[in-house]
Coordinates of C-alpha atoms and ligand atoms in Angstrom, one line a residue:
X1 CA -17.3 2.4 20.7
X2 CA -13.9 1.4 19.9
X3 CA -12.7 -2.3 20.3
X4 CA -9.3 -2.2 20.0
X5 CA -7.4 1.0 21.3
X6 CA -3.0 1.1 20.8
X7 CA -1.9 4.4 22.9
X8 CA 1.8 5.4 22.0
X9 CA 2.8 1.9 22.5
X10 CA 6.9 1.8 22.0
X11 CA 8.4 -1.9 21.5
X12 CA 12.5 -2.6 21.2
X13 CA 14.2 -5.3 20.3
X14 CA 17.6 -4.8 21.5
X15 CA 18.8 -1.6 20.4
X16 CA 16.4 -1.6 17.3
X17 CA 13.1 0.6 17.8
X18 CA 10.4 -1.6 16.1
X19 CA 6.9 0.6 16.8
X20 CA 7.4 4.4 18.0
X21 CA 4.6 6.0 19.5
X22 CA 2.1 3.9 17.6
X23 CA -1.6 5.4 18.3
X24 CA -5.1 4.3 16.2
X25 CA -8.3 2.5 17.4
X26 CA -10.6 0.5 15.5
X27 CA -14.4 1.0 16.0
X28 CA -16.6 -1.7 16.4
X29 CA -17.8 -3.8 13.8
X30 CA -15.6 -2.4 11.3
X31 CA -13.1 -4.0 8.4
X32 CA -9.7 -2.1 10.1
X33 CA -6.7 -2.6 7.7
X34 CA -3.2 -3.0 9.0
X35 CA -0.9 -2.0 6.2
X36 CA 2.7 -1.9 5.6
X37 CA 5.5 -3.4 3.8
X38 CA 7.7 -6.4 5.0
X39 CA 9.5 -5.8 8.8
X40 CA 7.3 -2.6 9.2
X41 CA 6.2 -4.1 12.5
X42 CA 2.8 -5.3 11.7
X43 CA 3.5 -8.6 12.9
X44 CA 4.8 -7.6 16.6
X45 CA 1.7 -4.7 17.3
X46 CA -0.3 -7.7 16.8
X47 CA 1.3 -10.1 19.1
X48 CA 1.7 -7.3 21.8
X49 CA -2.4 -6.6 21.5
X50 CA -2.3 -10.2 22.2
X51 CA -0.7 -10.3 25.1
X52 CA 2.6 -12.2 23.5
X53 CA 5.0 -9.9 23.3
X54 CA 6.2 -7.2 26.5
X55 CA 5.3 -3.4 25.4
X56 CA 8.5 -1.0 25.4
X57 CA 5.8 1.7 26.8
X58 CA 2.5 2.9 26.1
X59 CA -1.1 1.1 26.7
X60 CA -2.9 -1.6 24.6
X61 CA -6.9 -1.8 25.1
X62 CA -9.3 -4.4 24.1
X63 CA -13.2 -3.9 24.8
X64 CA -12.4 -1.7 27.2
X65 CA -9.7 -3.7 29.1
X66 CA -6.2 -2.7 29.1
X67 CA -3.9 -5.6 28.2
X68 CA -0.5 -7.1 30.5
X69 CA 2.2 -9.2 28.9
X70 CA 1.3 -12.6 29.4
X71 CA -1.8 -12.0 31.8
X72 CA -4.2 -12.2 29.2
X73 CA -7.8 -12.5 30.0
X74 CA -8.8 -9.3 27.0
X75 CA -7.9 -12.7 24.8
X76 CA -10.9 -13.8 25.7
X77 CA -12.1 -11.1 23.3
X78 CA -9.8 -12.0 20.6
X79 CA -10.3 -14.9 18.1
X80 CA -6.2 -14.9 16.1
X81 CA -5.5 -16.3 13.1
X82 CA -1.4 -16.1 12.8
X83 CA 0.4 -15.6 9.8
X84 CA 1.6 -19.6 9.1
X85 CA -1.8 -21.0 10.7
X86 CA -1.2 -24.8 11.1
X87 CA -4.0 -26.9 11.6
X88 CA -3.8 -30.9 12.1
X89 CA -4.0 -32.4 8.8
X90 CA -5.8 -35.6 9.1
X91 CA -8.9 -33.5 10.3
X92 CA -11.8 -32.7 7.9
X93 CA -12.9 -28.8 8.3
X94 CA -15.6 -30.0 10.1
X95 CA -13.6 -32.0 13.0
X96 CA -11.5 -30.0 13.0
X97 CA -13.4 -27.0 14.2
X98 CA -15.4 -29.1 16.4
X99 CA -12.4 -29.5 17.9
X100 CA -11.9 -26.2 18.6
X101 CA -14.9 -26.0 20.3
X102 CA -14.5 -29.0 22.3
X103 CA -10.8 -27.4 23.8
X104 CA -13.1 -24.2 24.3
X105 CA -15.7 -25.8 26.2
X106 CA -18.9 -25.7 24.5
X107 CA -21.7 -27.7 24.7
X108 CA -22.3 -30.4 22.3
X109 CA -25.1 -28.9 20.4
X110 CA -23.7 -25.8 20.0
X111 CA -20.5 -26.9 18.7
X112 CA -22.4 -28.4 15.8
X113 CA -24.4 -25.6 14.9
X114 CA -21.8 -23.1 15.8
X115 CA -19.6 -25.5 13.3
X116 CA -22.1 -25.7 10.1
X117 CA -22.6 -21.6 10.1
X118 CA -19.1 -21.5 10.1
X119 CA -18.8 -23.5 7.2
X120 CA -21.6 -22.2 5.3
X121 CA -20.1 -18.5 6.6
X122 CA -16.3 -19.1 4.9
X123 CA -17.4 -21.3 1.7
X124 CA -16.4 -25.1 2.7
X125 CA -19.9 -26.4 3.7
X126 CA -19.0 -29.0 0.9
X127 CA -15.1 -29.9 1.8
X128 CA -15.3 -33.6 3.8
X129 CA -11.6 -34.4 2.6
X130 CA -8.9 -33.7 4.9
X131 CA -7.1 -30.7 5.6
X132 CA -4.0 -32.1 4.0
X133 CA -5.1 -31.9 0.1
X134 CA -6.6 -28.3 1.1
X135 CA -5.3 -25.5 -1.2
X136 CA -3.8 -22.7 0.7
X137 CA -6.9 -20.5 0.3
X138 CA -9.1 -23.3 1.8
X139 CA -6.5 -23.4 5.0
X140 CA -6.8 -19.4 5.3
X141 CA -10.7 -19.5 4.9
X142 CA -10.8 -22.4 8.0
X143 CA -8.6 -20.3 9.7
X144 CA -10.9 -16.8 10.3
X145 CA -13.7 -20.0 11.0
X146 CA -11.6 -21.1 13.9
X147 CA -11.0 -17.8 14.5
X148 CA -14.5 -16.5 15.0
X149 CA -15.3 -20.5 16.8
X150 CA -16.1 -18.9 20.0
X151 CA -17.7 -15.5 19.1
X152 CA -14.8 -13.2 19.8
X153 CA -15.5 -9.8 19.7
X154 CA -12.3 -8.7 17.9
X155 CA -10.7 -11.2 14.8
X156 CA -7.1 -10.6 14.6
X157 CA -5.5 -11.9 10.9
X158 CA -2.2 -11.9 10.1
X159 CA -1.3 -11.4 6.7
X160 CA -4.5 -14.0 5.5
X161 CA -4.3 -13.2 1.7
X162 CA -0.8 -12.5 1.4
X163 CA -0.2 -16.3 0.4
X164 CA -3.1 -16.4 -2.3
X165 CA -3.8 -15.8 -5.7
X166 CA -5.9 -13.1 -7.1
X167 CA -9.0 -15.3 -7.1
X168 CA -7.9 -16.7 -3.6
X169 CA -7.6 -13.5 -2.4
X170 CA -10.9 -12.3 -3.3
X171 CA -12.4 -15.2 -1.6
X172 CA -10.6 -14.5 1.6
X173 CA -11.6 -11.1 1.6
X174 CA -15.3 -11.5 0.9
X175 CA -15.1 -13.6 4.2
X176 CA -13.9 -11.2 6.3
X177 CA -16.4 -8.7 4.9
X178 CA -19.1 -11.2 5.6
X179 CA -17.0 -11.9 9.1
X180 CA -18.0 -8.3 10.3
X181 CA -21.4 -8.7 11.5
X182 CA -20.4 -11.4 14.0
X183 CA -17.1 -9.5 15.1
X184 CA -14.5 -6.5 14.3
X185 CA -12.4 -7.2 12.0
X186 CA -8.2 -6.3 12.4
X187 CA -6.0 -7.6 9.1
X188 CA -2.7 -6.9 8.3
X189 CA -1.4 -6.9 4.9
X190 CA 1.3 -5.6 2.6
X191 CA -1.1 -5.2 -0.7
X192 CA -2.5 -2.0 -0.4
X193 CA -5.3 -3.1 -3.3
X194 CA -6.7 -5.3 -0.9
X195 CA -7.7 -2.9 2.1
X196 CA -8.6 -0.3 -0.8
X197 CA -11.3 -3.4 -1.4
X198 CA -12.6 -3.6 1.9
X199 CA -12.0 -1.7 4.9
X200 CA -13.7 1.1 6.4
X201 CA -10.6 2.2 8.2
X202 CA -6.9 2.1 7.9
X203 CA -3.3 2.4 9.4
X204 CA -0.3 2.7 7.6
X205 CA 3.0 1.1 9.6
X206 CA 6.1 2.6 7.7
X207 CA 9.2 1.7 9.7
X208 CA 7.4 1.6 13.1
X209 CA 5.8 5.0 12.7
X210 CA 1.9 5.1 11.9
X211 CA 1.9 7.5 8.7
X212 CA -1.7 7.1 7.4
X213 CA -4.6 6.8 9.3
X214 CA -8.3 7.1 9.2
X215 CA -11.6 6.3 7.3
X216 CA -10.2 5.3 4.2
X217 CA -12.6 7.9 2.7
X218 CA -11.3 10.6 5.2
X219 CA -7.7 9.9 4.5
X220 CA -8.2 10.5 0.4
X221 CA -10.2 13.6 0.7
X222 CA -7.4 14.7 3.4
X223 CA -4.3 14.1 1.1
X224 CA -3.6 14.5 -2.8
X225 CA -6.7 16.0 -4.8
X226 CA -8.0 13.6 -7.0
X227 CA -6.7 14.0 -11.3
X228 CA -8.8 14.0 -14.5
X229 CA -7.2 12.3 -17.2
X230 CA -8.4 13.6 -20.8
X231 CA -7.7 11.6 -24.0
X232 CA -8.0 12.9 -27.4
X233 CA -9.2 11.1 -30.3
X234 CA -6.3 12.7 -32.8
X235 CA -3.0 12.7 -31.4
X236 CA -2.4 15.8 -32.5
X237 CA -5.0 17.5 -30.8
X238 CA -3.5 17.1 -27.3
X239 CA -0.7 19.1 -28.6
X240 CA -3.0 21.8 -29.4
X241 CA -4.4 21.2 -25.9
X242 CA -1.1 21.7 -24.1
X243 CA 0.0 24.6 -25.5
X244 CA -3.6 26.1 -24.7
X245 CA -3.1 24.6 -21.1
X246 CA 0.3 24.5 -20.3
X247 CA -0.8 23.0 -16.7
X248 CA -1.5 19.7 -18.4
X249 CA 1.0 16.7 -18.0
X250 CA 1.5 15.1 -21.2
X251 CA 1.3 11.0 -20.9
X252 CA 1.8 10.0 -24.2
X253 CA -0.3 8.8 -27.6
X254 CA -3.2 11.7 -26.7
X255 CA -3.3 11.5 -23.2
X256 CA -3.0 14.0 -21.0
X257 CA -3.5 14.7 -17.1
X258 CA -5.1 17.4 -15.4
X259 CA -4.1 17.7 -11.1
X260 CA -6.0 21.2 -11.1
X261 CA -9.1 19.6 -11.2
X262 CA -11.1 22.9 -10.7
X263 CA -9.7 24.1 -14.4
X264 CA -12.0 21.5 -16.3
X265 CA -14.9 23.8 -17.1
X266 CA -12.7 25.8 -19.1
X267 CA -11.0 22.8 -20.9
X268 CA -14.4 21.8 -21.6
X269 CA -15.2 25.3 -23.1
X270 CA -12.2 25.1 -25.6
X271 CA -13.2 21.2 -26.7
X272 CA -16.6 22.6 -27.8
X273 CA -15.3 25.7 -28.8
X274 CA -12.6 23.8 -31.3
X275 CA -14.7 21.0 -31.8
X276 CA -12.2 18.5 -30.7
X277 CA -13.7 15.0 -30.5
X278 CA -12.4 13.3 -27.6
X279 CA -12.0 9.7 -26.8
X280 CA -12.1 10.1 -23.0
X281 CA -13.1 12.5 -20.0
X282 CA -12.4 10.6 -16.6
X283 CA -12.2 11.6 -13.0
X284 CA -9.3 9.1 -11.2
X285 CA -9.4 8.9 -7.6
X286 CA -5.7 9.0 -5.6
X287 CA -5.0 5.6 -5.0
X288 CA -4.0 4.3 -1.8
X289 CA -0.8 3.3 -3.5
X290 CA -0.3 7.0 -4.6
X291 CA -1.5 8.4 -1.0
X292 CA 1.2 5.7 0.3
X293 CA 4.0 7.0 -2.2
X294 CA 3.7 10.4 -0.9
X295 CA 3.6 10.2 2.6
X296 CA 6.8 8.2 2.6
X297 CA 8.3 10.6 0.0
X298 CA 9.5 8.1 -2.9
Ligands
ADP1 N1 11.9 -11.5 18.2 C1 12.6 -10.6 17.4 N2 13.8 -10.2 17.7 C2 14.5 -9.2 17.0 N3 14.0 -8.5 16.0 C3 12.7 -8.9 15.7 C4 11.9 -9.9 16.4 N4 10.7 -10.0 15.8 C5 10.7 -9.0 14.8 N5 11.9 -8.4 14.7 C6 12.2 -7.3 13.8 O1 11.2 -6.3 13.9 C7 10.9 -5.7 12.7 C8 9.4 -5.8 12.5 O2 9.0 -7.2 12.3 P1 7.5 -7.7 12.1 O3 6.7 -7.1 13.2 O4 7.6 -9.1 11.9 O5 7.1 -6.9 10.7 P2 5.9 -7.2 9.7 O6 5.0 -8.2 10.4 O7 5.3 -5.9 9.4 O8 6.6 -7.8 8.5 C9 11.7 -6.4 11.7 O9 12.8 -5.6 11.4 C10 12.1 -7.7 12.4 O10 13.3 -8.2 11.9
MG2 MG1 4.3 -10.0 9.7

């Protein structure tokens, strides 16, 4: 079933076009990336599934229920963690999310235990200082907590590891891996690398148009055929190898590439035939990056 559903939604600001005829879904209890560069429009789809922003056309569904501007009862589906999350300072993790529950309602009990698998869930079962000394990772990490507080079905993050450090980052993402057996998972990011890391599916915003879309797997076997790169262990056998194979793209000190990726048995032949020691044989996949280069042609 599919949580989240955008159906040619349009937005405008003024005479700008933001989003134009943006269409994906994301299934249930998946990791869905959000991709795209700065002012692609990540950013306003989001707010718009939320309820925040008025749609220029098309139809926004969550679990089912289509969404109106500022009548929002899908949100009670949707746990959001915005871009610049602010949080009150003087709280420990732990009041603070209690507090969350406490503005959502719950029960007493269940505050508390909903508030130590929280904790435990995103890595600060230890933290009892404030918010204030927390590095920015910590802040992130509270935030999908708060953001899952009430069981939403669908997590919405804006931009959570964009902010972070490599080692940050990695953190962050392992929670929202870990987040995906309580709720779907929706994250928008810039760094490609980090939904290559984790998500089952993917769209691509490039100026308001989707231009990638799919199981991440899908969308790789669908576009540029994956390259062998060969290295020899002389550097003077890949020159022997080139003129042999003029298909090969030389990439300097031995190294060559091969796109035709069905033409390896015969290289292979010619190594044993010539006896060419080699120091490396290796299949590289298309990165997102490179699937991302093509489709917007630079
Ligand atoms: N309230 C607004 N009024 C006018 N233009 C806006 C407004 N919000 C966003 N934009 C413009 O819409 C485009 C997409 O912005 P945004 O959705 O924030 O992108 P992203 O989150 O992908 O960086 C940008 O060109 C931005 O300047
Ligand atoms: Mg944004």
């Amino acid at each position: 079933m599919e949580m989240l559903v955008l159906s040619h939604v349009e937005k405008h600001f003024g005479e700008k076009q933001v989003l134009k005829d943006v269409t994906f879904s994301v299934p249930e209890h998946s990791v869905f990336g959000f991709a795209g560069q700065n002012g692609a429009g990540k950013t306003t789809a989001m707010k718009m599934v939320l309820g925040l922003l008025p749609a220029g056309g098309g139809e926004i569904f969550v679990n089912g229920m289509q969404v109106r501007y500022g009548n929002t009862p899908t949100n009670r589906f949707v746990g959001y963690l915005p871009d610049v999350p602010e949080f009150y300072s003087y709280m420990t993790p732990a009041e603070y999310l209690c507090f969350c529950g406490e503005i959502a309602g719950m029960p007493a009990k269940e505050i508390k235990n909903r508030c130590e698998e929280l904790l435990c869930l995103v890595g600060l079962e230890k933290e009892h200082h404030r918010i204030k000394g927390f590095s920015r990772g910590m802040k992130q990490r509270l935030g999908v907590a708060q953001a899952l507080f009430s069981r939403p079905k669908l997590i919405i993050c804006d931009e959570p590891t964009s902010a972070l450090d490599p080692a940050g980052r990695k953190e962050l993402l392992d929670v929202l891996v870990s987040s995906k057996e309580q709720a779907t998972v929706l994250f928008s990011t810039h760094i490609l690398s980090d939904v290559e890391r984790i998500c089952d599916e993917i769209a691509v915003l490039h100026e308001g148009k989707i231009v990638l879309q799919g199981a991440l797997e899908e969308v790789r076997k669908e576009r540029k055929a994956a390259a062998t790169e060969l290295e020899t262990e002389r550097a003077e056998d890949a020159g022997k190898l080139l003129s042999a194979f003029p298909f090969l793209k030389a990439q300097g000190r031995g190294r060559l590439l091969l796109e035709e990726t069905e033409r390896l048995p015969e290289i292979l032949h010619f190594l044993a035939d010539a006896d060419m020691p080699m120091l490396r044989i290796e299949r590289r996949e298309a990165t997102l990056e490179d699937l991302y280069m093509e489709v917007v042609g630079k």
